[in-house]
Amino acid sequence: MRRFDTWGSEPFDQNVGVVLAGEGIVVIDTRASYRLADELRAELRELSRLPVAAVINTHHHWDHTFGNGRFVPAPIWGHRRCAERVRADGDAMRSRVATQAPEYADELAEVELTPPDRLFDDSATLDLGDRQLELTFLGNGHTDNDIVIDVADAAVVFAGDLLENEAAPGYGDAFPGAWAVAVTERLVPLIAGAVVPGHGSVGDRAFAIAQAADLRAMADLGRQVASGELDQEEAIERAPFPVGTARTAIARSVLELAPPG
């Protein structure tokens, strides 16, 4: 069987990718807790009796990796820094989310941090016999470890949180200038058909081009604030994103552009 599926998963409107091939199922991101990962596993059993051949994490954030433990012993692919950040930041992410959303505290507490164990720096090919998935790090962006997954024979690219639909992108760990370049110059040329964002509806090349323009505009505003050309509040008023998102993006731009040391 050769197909792909996505589920827009509550409560985070998150896309989980499922790629089917002769050797089994590949799961792209594992949701935010064991309970949610178990829901995913039940859905997979309804979809196919094939085993899970591999898991891929698009980046280290908790809502994409905290379900990993439920898929062991399947190999888990990810960028080398994804594994490092899960280990280094996992407990802090857990504490922050539990404070902000206490209703999830108990299920987050049971998660055992399970970082990827099949690591790469620039690119890797996941060979499933009758289907190959190309995993590529495009440079710093939403985080320092975002990867995209190209399923060329299906004309589908899984972009993780490098793209978001129906919601503003997340800049908390971002590199705004590098992110705009990664999407504009490296991600958009990969898109021949569907592109699956980390959250929100599946899009196409036109969607990615439109979001690339917003990312470039935000990066340019951040650059102007960092250089002293523009007042921060004026930049926020001009931003293509909501006030809170714009404020965080500008702060990250200033940090990104600060001289070393």
PDB file of C-alpha atoms in Angstrom:
ATOM      1  CA  MET A   1       0.000   0.000   0.000  1.00  0.00           C
ATOM      2  CA  ARG A   2       1.383   3.385  -0.984  1.00  0.00           C
ATOM      3  CA  ARG A   3      -0.340   6.405   0.457  1.00  0.00           C
ATOM      4  CA  PHE A   4      -0.086   9.081   3.113  1.00  0.00           C
ATOM      5  CA  ASP A   5      -2.554  10.397   5.649  1.00  0.00           C
ATOM      6  CA  THR A   6      -2.666  13.233   8.127  1.00  0.00           C
ATOM      7  CA  TRP A   7      -4.805  13.732  11.176  1.00  0.00           C
ATOM      8  CA  GLY A   8      -5.592  17.159  12.542  1.00  0.00           C
ATOM      9  CA  SER A   9      -5.287  16.125  16.165  1.00  0.00           C
ATOM     10  CA  GLU A  10      -7.059  17.867  19.010  1.00  0.00           C
ATOM     11  CA  PRO A  11      -6.361  19.594  21.323  1.00  0.00           C
ATOM     12  CA  PHE A  12      -3.577  21.354  19.384  1.00  0.00           C
ATOM     13  CA  ASP A  13      -4.881  21.169  15.785  1.00  0.00           C
ATOM     14  CA  GLN A  14      -1.694  19.248  15.119  1.00  0.00           C
ATOM     15  CA  ASN A  15      -0.911  17.280  11.987  1.00  0.00           C
ATOM     16  CA  VAL A  16       0.475  13.786  12.440  1.00  0.00           C
ATOM     17  CA  GLY A  17       1.773  12.212   9.247  1.00  0.00           C
ATOM     18  CA  VAL A  18       1.355   8.551   8.367  1.00  0.00           C
ATOM     19  CA  VAL A  19       3.189   7.126   5.373  1.00  0.00           C
ATOM     20  CA  LEU A  20       2.462   3.557   4.296  1.00  0.00           C
ATOM     21  CA  ALA A  21       4.901   1.394   2.378  1.00  0.00           C
ATOM     22  CA  GLY A  22       5.570  -2.289   1.852  1.00  0.00           C
ATOM     23  CA  GLU A  23       7.806  -2.546   4.909  1.00  0.00           C
ATOM     24  CA  GLY A  24       5.391  -0.826   7.270  1.00  0.00           C
ATOM     25  CA  ILE A  25       4.118   2.481   8.599  1.00  0.00           C
ATOM     26  CA  VAL A  26       6.150   5.630   9.169  1.00  0.00           C
ATOM     27  CA  VAL A  27       4.714   8.002  11.777  1.00  0.00           C
ATOM     28  CA  ILE A  28       5.701  11.660  11.549  1.00  0.00           C
ATOM     29  CA  ASP A  29       5.505  13.205  15.038  1.00  0.00           C
ATOM     30  CA  THR A  30       3.947  11.357  17.964  1.00  0.00           C
ATOM     31  CA  ARG A  31       1.714  13.896  19.726  1.00  0.00           C
ATOM     32  CA  ALA A  32       2.022  15.475  23.157  1.00  0.00           C
ATOM     33  CA  SER A  33       1.499  12.705  25.716  1.00  0.00           C
ATOM     34  CA  TYR A  34       1.149   8.963  26.141  1.00  0.00           C
ATOM     35  CA  ARG A  35      -2.657   9.238  26.131  1.00  0.00           C
ATOM     36  CA  LEU A  36      -2.624  11.068  22.822  1.00  0.00           C
ATOM     37  CA  ALA A  37      -0.015   8.693  21.397  1.00  0.00           C
ATOM     38  CA  ASP A  38      -2.204   5.747  22.397  1.00  0.00           C
ATOM     39  CA  GLU A  39      -5.119   7.326  20.538  1.00  0.00           C
ATOM     40  CA  LEU A  40      -2.843   7.583  17.516  1.00  0.00           C
ATOM     41  CA  ARG A  41      -1.783   3.944  17.797  1.00  0.00           C
ATOM     42  CA  ALA A  42      -5.439   2.869  17.894  1.00  0.00           C
ATOM     43  CA  GLU A  43      -6.127   4.874  14.741  1.00  0.00           C
ATOM     44  CA  LEU A  44      -3.142   3.257  13.054  1.00  0.00           C
ATOM     45  CA  ARG A  45      -4.513  -0.204  13.789  1.00  0.00           C
ATOM     46  CA  GLU A  46      -7.753   0.787  12.074  1.00  0.00           C
ATOM     47  CA  LEU A  47      -5.820   2.064   9.081  1.00  0.00           C
ATOM     48  CA  SER A  48      -3.433  -0.869   8.571  1.00  0.00           C
ATOM     49  CA  ARG A  49      -2.151  -4.042  10.208  1.00  0.00           C
ATOM     50  CA  LEU A  50       1.362  -3.224   9.063  1.00  0.00           C
ATOM     51  CA  PRO A  51       3.890  -2.627  11.861  1.00  0.00           C
ATOM     52  CA  VAL A  52       5.351   0.783  12.617  1.00  0.00           C
ATOM     53  CA  ALA A  53       8.634   0.670  10.715  1.00  0.00           C
ATOM     54  CA  ALA A  54       9.904   4.052  11.892  1.00  0.00           C
ATOM     55  CA  VAL A  55       9.039   7.314  13.603  1.00  0.00           C
ATOM     56  CA  ILE A  56      10.271  10.746  12.512  1.00  0.00           C
ATOM     57  CA  ASN A  57      10.348  13.865  14.704  1.00  0.00           C
ATOM     58  CA  THR A  58      10.172  17.103  12.738  1.00  0.00           C
ATOM     59  CA  HIS A  59      11.714  18.975  15.709  1.00  0.00           C
ATOM     60  CA  HIS A  60      12.111  18.704  19.473  1.00  0.00           C
ATOM     61  CA  HIS A  61       9.063  20.505  20.831  1.00  0.00           C
ATOM     62  CA  TRP A  62       7.003  18.577  23.380  1.00  0.00           C
ATOM     63  CA  ASP A  63       3.808  18.389  21.307  1.00  0.00           C
ATOM     64  CA  HIS A  64       5.761  16.586  18.575  1.00  0.00           C
ATOM     65  CA  THR A  65       7.940  14.263  20.667  1.00  0.00           C
ATOM     66  CA  PHE A  66       6.381  13.413  24.022  1.00  0.00           C
ATOM     67  CA  GLY A  67       4.543  10.423  22.533  1.00  0.00           C
ATOM     68  CA  ASN A  68       7.782   8.843  21.300  1.00  0.00           C
ATOM     69  CA  GLY A  69       8.005   6.340  24.135  1.00  0.00           C
ATOM     70  CA  ARG A  70       4.820   4.616  23.000  1.00  0.00           C
ATOM     71  CA  PHE A  71       6.471   3.639  19.693  1.00  0.00           C
ATOM     72  CA  VAL A  72       9.627   2.018  21.072  1.00  0.00           C
ATOM     73  CA  PRO A  73      11.316  -0.187  19.813  1.00  0.00           C
ATOM     74  CA  ALA A  74      10.682   1.378  16.384  1.00  0.00           C
ATOM     75  CA  PRO A  75      13.649   3.529  15.308  1.00  0.00           C
ATOM     76  CA  ILE A  76      13.052   7.240  15.800  1.00  0.00           C
ATOM     77  CA  TRP A  77      14.657   9.563  13.248  1.00  0.00           C
ATOM     78  CA  GLY A  78      15.506  13.188  13.874  1.00  0.00           C
ATOM     79  CA  HIS A  79      18.159  15.864  13.642  1.00  0.00           C
ATOM     80  CA  ARG A  80      21.065  15.460  16.032  1.00  0.00           C
ATOM     81  CA  ARG A  81      20.091  18.652  17.855  1.00  0.00           C
ATOM     82  CA  CYS A  82      16.519  17.394  18.180  1.00  0.00           C
ATOM     83  CA  ALA A  83      17.794  14.562  20.367  1.00  0.00           C
ATOM     84  CA  GLU A  84      20.014  16.960  22.314  1.00  0.00           C
ATOM     85  CA  ARG A  85      17.162  19.387  22.939  1.00  0.00           C
ATOM     86  CA  VAL A  86      14.705  16.695  24.039  1.00  0.00           C
ATOM     87  CA  ARG A  87      17.234  15.581  26.652  1.00  0.00           C
ATOM     88  CA  ALA A  88      18.273  19.088  27.723  1.00  0.00           C
ATOM     89  CA  ASP A  89      14.937  20.917  27.546  1.00  0.00           C
ATOM     90  CA  GLY A  90      12.338  18.176  27.975  1.00  0.00           C
ATOM     91  CA  ASP A  91      11.762  18.632  31.695  1.00  0.00           C
ATOM     92  CA  ALA A  92      11.588  22.418  31.355  1.00  0.00           C
ATOM     93  CA  MET A  93       9.032  22.090  28.555  1.00  0.00           C
ATOM     94  CA  ARG A  94       7.016  19.687  30.708  1.00  0.00           C
ATOM     95  CA  SER A  95       7.046  22.087  33.688  1.00  0.00           C
ATOM     96  CA  ARG A  96       6.137  25.118  31.599  1.00  0.00           C
ATOM     97  CA  VAL A  97       3.162  23.424  29.944  1.00  0.00           C
ATOM     98  CA  ALA A  98       1.948  21.944  33.229  1.00  0.00           C
ATOM     99  CA  THR A  99       1.998  25.430  34.758  1.00  0.00           C
ATOM    100  CA  GLN A 100       0.193  27.007  31.819  1.00  0.00           C
ATOM    101  CA  ALA A 101      -2.313  24.161  31.382  1.00  0.00           C
ATOM    102  CA  PRO A 102      -2.677  22.303  34.702  1.00  0.00           C
ATOM    103  CA  GLU A 103      -5.283  19.978  33.204  1.00  0.00           C
ATOM    104  CA  TYR A 104      -2.430  18.241  31.337  1.00  0.00           C
ATOM    105  CA  ALA A 105      -0.031  18.033  34.287  1.00  0.00           C
ATOM    106  CA  ASP A 106      -0.753  14.415  35.218  1.00  0.00           C
ATOM    107  CA  GLU A 107      -0.393  12.993  31.734  1.00  0.00           C
ATOM    108  CA  LEU A 108       2.750  15.011  31.094  1.00  0.00           C
ATOM    109  CA  ALA A 109       4.229  13.728  34.352  1.00  0.00           C
ATOM    110  CA  GLU A 110       4.124  10.105  33.140  1.00  0.00           C
ATOM    111  CA  VAL A 111       6.100  10.841  29.958  1.00  0.00           C
ATOM    112  CA  GLU A 112       9.604   9.398  29.857  1.00  0.00           C
ATOM    113  CA  LEU A 113      11.733  11.576  27.604  1.00  0.00           C
ATOM    114  CA  THR A 114      12.567   9.506  24.520  1.00  0.00           C
ATOM    115  CA  PRO A 115      14.775  11.375  22.044  1.00  0.00           C
ATOM    116  CA  PRO A 116      15.396  10.231  18.480  1.00  0.00           C
ATOM    117  CA  ASP A 117      18.018   7.505  18.145  1.00  0.00           C
ATOM    118  CA  ARG A 118      18.608   7.629  14.365  1.00  0.00           C
ATOM    119  CA  LEU A 119      20.400  10.936  14.002  1.00  0.00           C
ATOM    120  CA  PHE A 120      21.708  13.032  11.129  1.00  0.00           C
ATOM    121  CA  ASP A 121      23.061  16.529  10.556  1.00  0.00           C
ATOM    122  CA  ASP A 122      22.135  17.545   7.012  1.00  0.00           C
ATOM    123  CA  SER A 123      20.116  14.833   5.268  1.00  0.00           C
ATOM    124  CA  ALA A 124      19.151  11.189   5.404  1.00  0.00           C
ATOM    125  CA  THR A 125      17.185   8.735   3.288  1.00  0.00           C
ATOM    126  CA  LEU A 126      14.710   6.398   4.936  1.00  0.00           C
ATOM    127  CA  ASP A 127      14.486   3.394   2.578  1.00  0.00           C
ATOM    128  CA  LEU A 128      11.285   1.397   2.968  1.00  0.00           C
ATOM    129  CA  GLY A 129      11.905  -0.896   0.010  1.00  0.00           C
ATOM    130  CA  ASP A 130       9.230   0.360  -2.369  1.00  0.00           C
ATOM    131  CA  ARG A 131       9.339   3.928  -1.084  1.00  0.00           C
ATOM    132  CA  GLN A 132      12.048   6.345  -0.010  1.00  0.00           C
ATOM    133  CA  LEU A 133      11.589   9.323   2.285  1.00  0.00           C
ATOM    134  CA  GLU A 134      14.100  12.159   2.095  1.00  0.00           C
ATOM    135  CA  LEU A 135      14.769  13.882   5.420  1.00  0.00           C
ATOM    136  CA  THR A 136      16.455  17.274   5.183  1.00  0.00           C
ATOM    137  CA  PHE A 137      17.596  19.971   7.585  1.00  0.00           C
ATOM    138  CA  LEU A 138      17.102  23.305   5.800  1.00  0.00           C
ATOM    139  CA  GLY A 139      18.881  25.475   8.361  1.00  0.00           C
ATOM    140  CA  ASN A 140      17.793  27.246  11.517  1.00  0.00           C
ATOM    141  CA  GLY A 141      14.142  28.252  11.479  1.00  0.00           C
ATOM    142  CA  HIS A 142      11.304  27.662  13.910  1.00  0.00           C
ATOM    143  CA  THR A 143      14.015  25.948  16.008  1.00  0.00           C
ATOM    144  CA  ASP A 144      17.626  24.934  15.410  1.00  0.00           C
ATOM    145  CA  ASN A 145      16.593  21.379  14.441  1.00  0.00           C
ATOM    146  CA  ASP A 146      13.580  21.516  12.103  1.00  0.00           C
ATOM    147  CA  ILE A 147      13.555  18.967   9.316  1.00  0.00           C
ATOM    148  CA  VAL A 148      11.263  18.390   6.356  1.00  0.00           C
ATOM    149  CA  ILE A 149      10.228  15.036   4.943  1.00  0.00           C
ATOM    150  CA  ASP A 150       9.802  14.738   1.182  1.00  0.00           C
ATOM    151  CA  VAL A 151       7.675  11.839  -0.074  1.00  0.00           C
ATOM    152  CA  ALA A 152       8.477  12.481  -3.710  1.00  0.00           C
ATOM    153  CA  ASP A 153       6.422   9.690  -5.292  1.00  0.00           C
ATOM    154  CA  ALA A 154       3.309  11.056  -3.558  1.00  0.00           C
ATOM    155  CA  ALA A 155       4.232  14.728  -4.210  1.00  0.00           C
ATOM    156  CA  VAL A 156       3.887  15.454  -0.484  1.00  0.00           C
ATOM    157  CA  VAL A 157       6.213  17.437   1.783  1.00  0.00           C
ATOM    158  CA  PHE A 158       5.809  17.363   5.567  1.00  0.00           C
ATOM    159  CA  ALA A 159       7.084  20.752   6.775  1.00  0.00           C
ATOM    160  CA  GLY A 160       6.580  20.486  10.528  1.00  0.00           C
ATOM    161  CA  ASP A 161       6.294  23.864  12.232  1.00  0.00           C
ATOM    162  CA  LEU A 162       8.318  25.627   9.557  1.00  0.00           C
ATOM    163  CA  LEU A 163       4.811  26.285   8.228  1.00  0.00           C
ATOM    164  CA  GLU A 164       1.551  26.772  10.110  1.00  0.00           C
ATOM    165  CA  ASN A 165      -1.935  27.245   8.720  1.00  0.00           C
ATOM    166  CA  GLU A 166      -4.820  29.111  10.350  1.00  0.00           C
ATOM    167  CA  ALA A 167      -2.555  30.158  13.205  1.00  0.00           C
ATOM    168  CA  ALA A 168       0.472  32.373  13.690  1.00  0.00           C
ATOM    169  CA  PRO A 169       3.868  30.643  13.623  1.00  0.00           C
ATOM    170  CA  GLY A 170       5.687  30.048  16.895  1.00  0.00           C
ATOM    171  CA  TYR A 171       8.785  32.196  17.454  1.00  0.00           C
ATOM    172  CA  GLY A 172       9.758  31.155  20.977  1.00  0.00           C
ATOM    173  CA  ASP A 173      12.892  29.263  19.856  1.00  0.00           C
ATOM    174  CA  ALA A 174      13.110  30.801  16.397  1.00  0.00           C
ATOM    175  CA  PHE A 175      15.745  32.399  14.204  1.00  0.00           C
ATOM    176  CA  PRO A 176      13.511  34.778  12.211  1.00  0.00           C
ATOM    177  CA  GLY A 177      15.976  35.798   9.515  1.00  0.00           C
ATOM    178  CA  ALA A 178      17.260  32.294   8.888  1.00  0.00           C
ATOM    179  CA  TRP A 179      13.697  30.931   9.008  1.00  0.00           C
ATOM    180  CA  ALA A 180      12.564  33.259   6.214  1.00  0.00           C
ATOM    181  CA  VAL A 181      15.504  32.148   4.069  1.00  0.00           C
ATOM    182  CA  ALA A 182      14.950  28.447   4.786  1.00  0.00           C
ATOM    183  CA  VAL A 183      11.309  28.576   3.734  1.00  0.00           C
ATOM    184  CA  THR A 184      11.741  30.917   0.773  1.00  0.00           C
ATOM    185  CA  GLU A 185      14.877  29.486  -0.790  1.00  0.00           C
ATOM    186  CA  ARG A 186      14.891  25.837   0.327  1.00  0.00           C
ATOM    187  CA  LEU A 187      11.416  24.661   1.289  1.00  0.00           C
ATOM    188  CA  VAL A 188       9.230  26.256  -1.386  1.00  0.00           C
ATOM    189  CA  PRO A 189      11.271  24.728  -4.275  1.00  0.00           C
ATOM    190  CA  LEU A 190      10.621  21.245  -2.833  1.00  0.00           C
ATOM    191  CA  ILE A 191       6.846  21.599  -3.036  1.00  0.00           C
ATOM    192  CA  ALA A 192       5.319  19.976  -6.104  1.00  0.00           C
ATOM    193  CA  GLY A 193       1.925  19.090  -4.629  1.00  0.00           C
ATOM    194  CA  ALA A 194       0.657  19.057  -1.063  1.00  0.00           C
ATOM    195  CA  VAL A 195       2.575  20.535   1.863  1.00  0.00           C
ATOM    196  CA  VAL A 196       1.605  19.497   5.383  1.00  0.00           C
ATOM    197  CA  PRO A 197       2.187  22.174   8.047  1.00  0.00           C
ATOM    198  CA  GLY A 198       2.788  21.304  11.667  1.00  0.00           C
ATOM    199  CA  HIS A 199      -0.622  22.680  12.606  1.00  0.00           C
ATOM    200  CA  GLY A 200      -3.673  23.534  10.536  1.00  0.00           C
ATOM    201  CA  SER A 201      -4.977  22.553   7.136  1.00  0.00           C
ATOM    202  CA  VAL A 202      -2.864  20.929   4.436  1.00  0.00           C
ATOM    203  CA  GLY A 203      -1.697  23.506   1.915  1.00  0.00           C
ATOM    204  CA  ASP A 204       0.004  23.833  -1.432  1.00  0.00           C
ATOM    205  CA  ARG A 205       2.866  25.763  -2.997  1.00  0.00           C
ATOM    206  CA  ALA A 206       0.824  28.994  -3.098  1.00  0.00           C
ATOM    207  CA  PHE A 207       0.153  28.690   0.645  1.00  0.00           C
ATOM    208  CA  ALA A 208       3.865  28.214   1.336  1.00  0.00           C
ATOM    209  CA  ILE A 209       4.806  31.182  -0.856  1.00  0.00           C
ATOM    210  CA  ALA A 210       2.307  33.401   0.974  1.00  0.00           C
ATOM    211  CA  GLN A 211       3.642  32.350   4.368  1.00  0.00           C
ATOM    212  CA  ALA A 212       7.212  32.839   3.174  1.00  0.00           C
ATOM    213  CA  ALA A 213       6.319  36.459   2.357  1.00  0.00           C
ATOM    214  CA  ASP A 214       4.977  36.967   5.893  1.00  0.00           C
ATOM    215  CA  LEU A 215       8.082  35.387   7.416  1.00  0.00           C
ATOM    216  CA  ARG A 216      10.301  37.682   5.319  1.00  0.00           C
ATOM    217  CA  ALA A 217       8.276  40.736   6.343  1.00  0.00           C
ATOM    218  CA  MET A 218       8.542  39.793  10.019  1.00  0.00           C
ATOM    219  CA  ALA A 219      12.277  39.165   9.729  1.00  0.00           C
ATOM    220  CA  ASP A 220      12.801  42.513   8.038  1.00  0.00           C
ATOM    221  CA  LEU A 221      10.912  44.334  10.775  1.00  0.00           C
ATOM    222  CA  GLY A 222      13.010  42.568  13.386  1.00  0.00           C
ATOM    223  CA  ARG A 223      16.177  43.538  11.528  1.00  0.00           C
ATOM    224  CA  GLN A 224      15.108  47.186  11.473  1.00  0.00           C
ATOM    225  CA  VAL A 225      14.412  47.164  15.199  1.00  0.00           C
ATOM    226  CA  ALA A 226      17.739  45.460  15.910  1.00  0.00           C
ATOM    227  CA  SER A 227      19.606  48.082  13.858  1.00  0.00           C
ATOM    228  CA  GLY A 228      17.769  51.013  15.445  1.00  0.00           C
ATOM    229  CA  GLU A 229      16.033  52.015  12.217  1.00  0.00           C
ATOM    230  CA  LEU A 230      12.550  51.376  13.586  1.00  0.00           C
ATOM    231  CA  ASP A 231      10.811  51.654  16.933  1.00  0.00           C
ATOM    232  CA  GLN A 232       9.613  48.321  18.313  1.00  0.00           C
ATOM    233  CA  GLU A 233       5.989  49.393  18.775  1.00  0.00           C
ATOM    234  CA  GLU A 234       5.803  50.697  15.216  1.00  0.00           C
ATOM    235  CA  ALA A 235       7.270  47.422  13.977  1.00  0.00           C
ATOM    236  CA  ILE A 236       4.627  45.500  15.916  1.00  0.00           C
ATOM    237  CA  GLU A 237       1.886  47.607  14.337  1.00  0.00           C
ATOM    238  CA  ARG A 238       3.246  46.774  10.862  1.00  0.00           C
ATOM    239  CA  ALA A 239       3.733  43.077  11.554  1.00  0.00           C
ATOM    240  CA  PRO A 240       1.790  40.422   9.607  1.00  0.00           C
ATOM    241  CA  PHE A 241       1.165  38.486  12.838  1.00  0.00           C
ATOM    242  CA  PRO A 242      -0.688  39.180  16.118  1.00  0.00           C
ATOM    243  CA  VAL A 243       0.886  41.446  18.727  1.00  0.00           C
ATOM    244  CA  GLY A 244       2.197  38.686  21.001  1.00  0.00           C
ATOM    245  CA  THR A 245       3.716  36.766  18.108  1.00  0.00           C
ATOM    246  CA  ALA A 246       5.284  39.907  16.656  1.00  0.00           C
ATOM    247  CA  ARG A 247       6.775  40.929  20.004  1.00  0.00           C
ATOM    248  CA  THR A 248       8.385  37.506  20.427  1.00  0.00           C
ATOM    249  CA  ALA A 249       9.620  37.504  16.828  1.00  0.00           C
ATOM    250  CA  ILE A 250      11.294  40.880  17.278  1.00  0.00           C
ATOM    251  CA  ALA A 251      12.964  39.769  20.506  1.00  0.00           C
ATOM    252  CA  ARG A 252      14.277  36.682  18.730  1.00  0.00           C
ATOM    253  CA  SER A 253      15.503  38.810  15.805  1.00  0.00           C
ATOM    254  CA  VAL A 254      17.453  41.060  18.165  1.00  0.00           C
ATOM    255  CA  LEU A 255      19.018  37.999  19.743  1.00  0.00           C
ATOM    256  CA  GLU A 256      19.767  36.402  16.362  1.00  0.00           C
ATOM    257  CA  LEU A 257      21.471  39.547  15.082  1.00  0.00           C
ATOM    258  CA  ALA A 258      23.402  40.413  18.234  1.00  0.00           C
ATOM    259  CA  PRO A 259      27.189  40.409  17.833  1.00  0.00           C
ATOM    260  CA  PRO A 260      28.855  37.224  19.126  1.00  0.00           C
ATOM    261  CA  GLY A 261      29.895  37.321  22.760  1.00  0.00           C
TER     262      GLY A 261
END
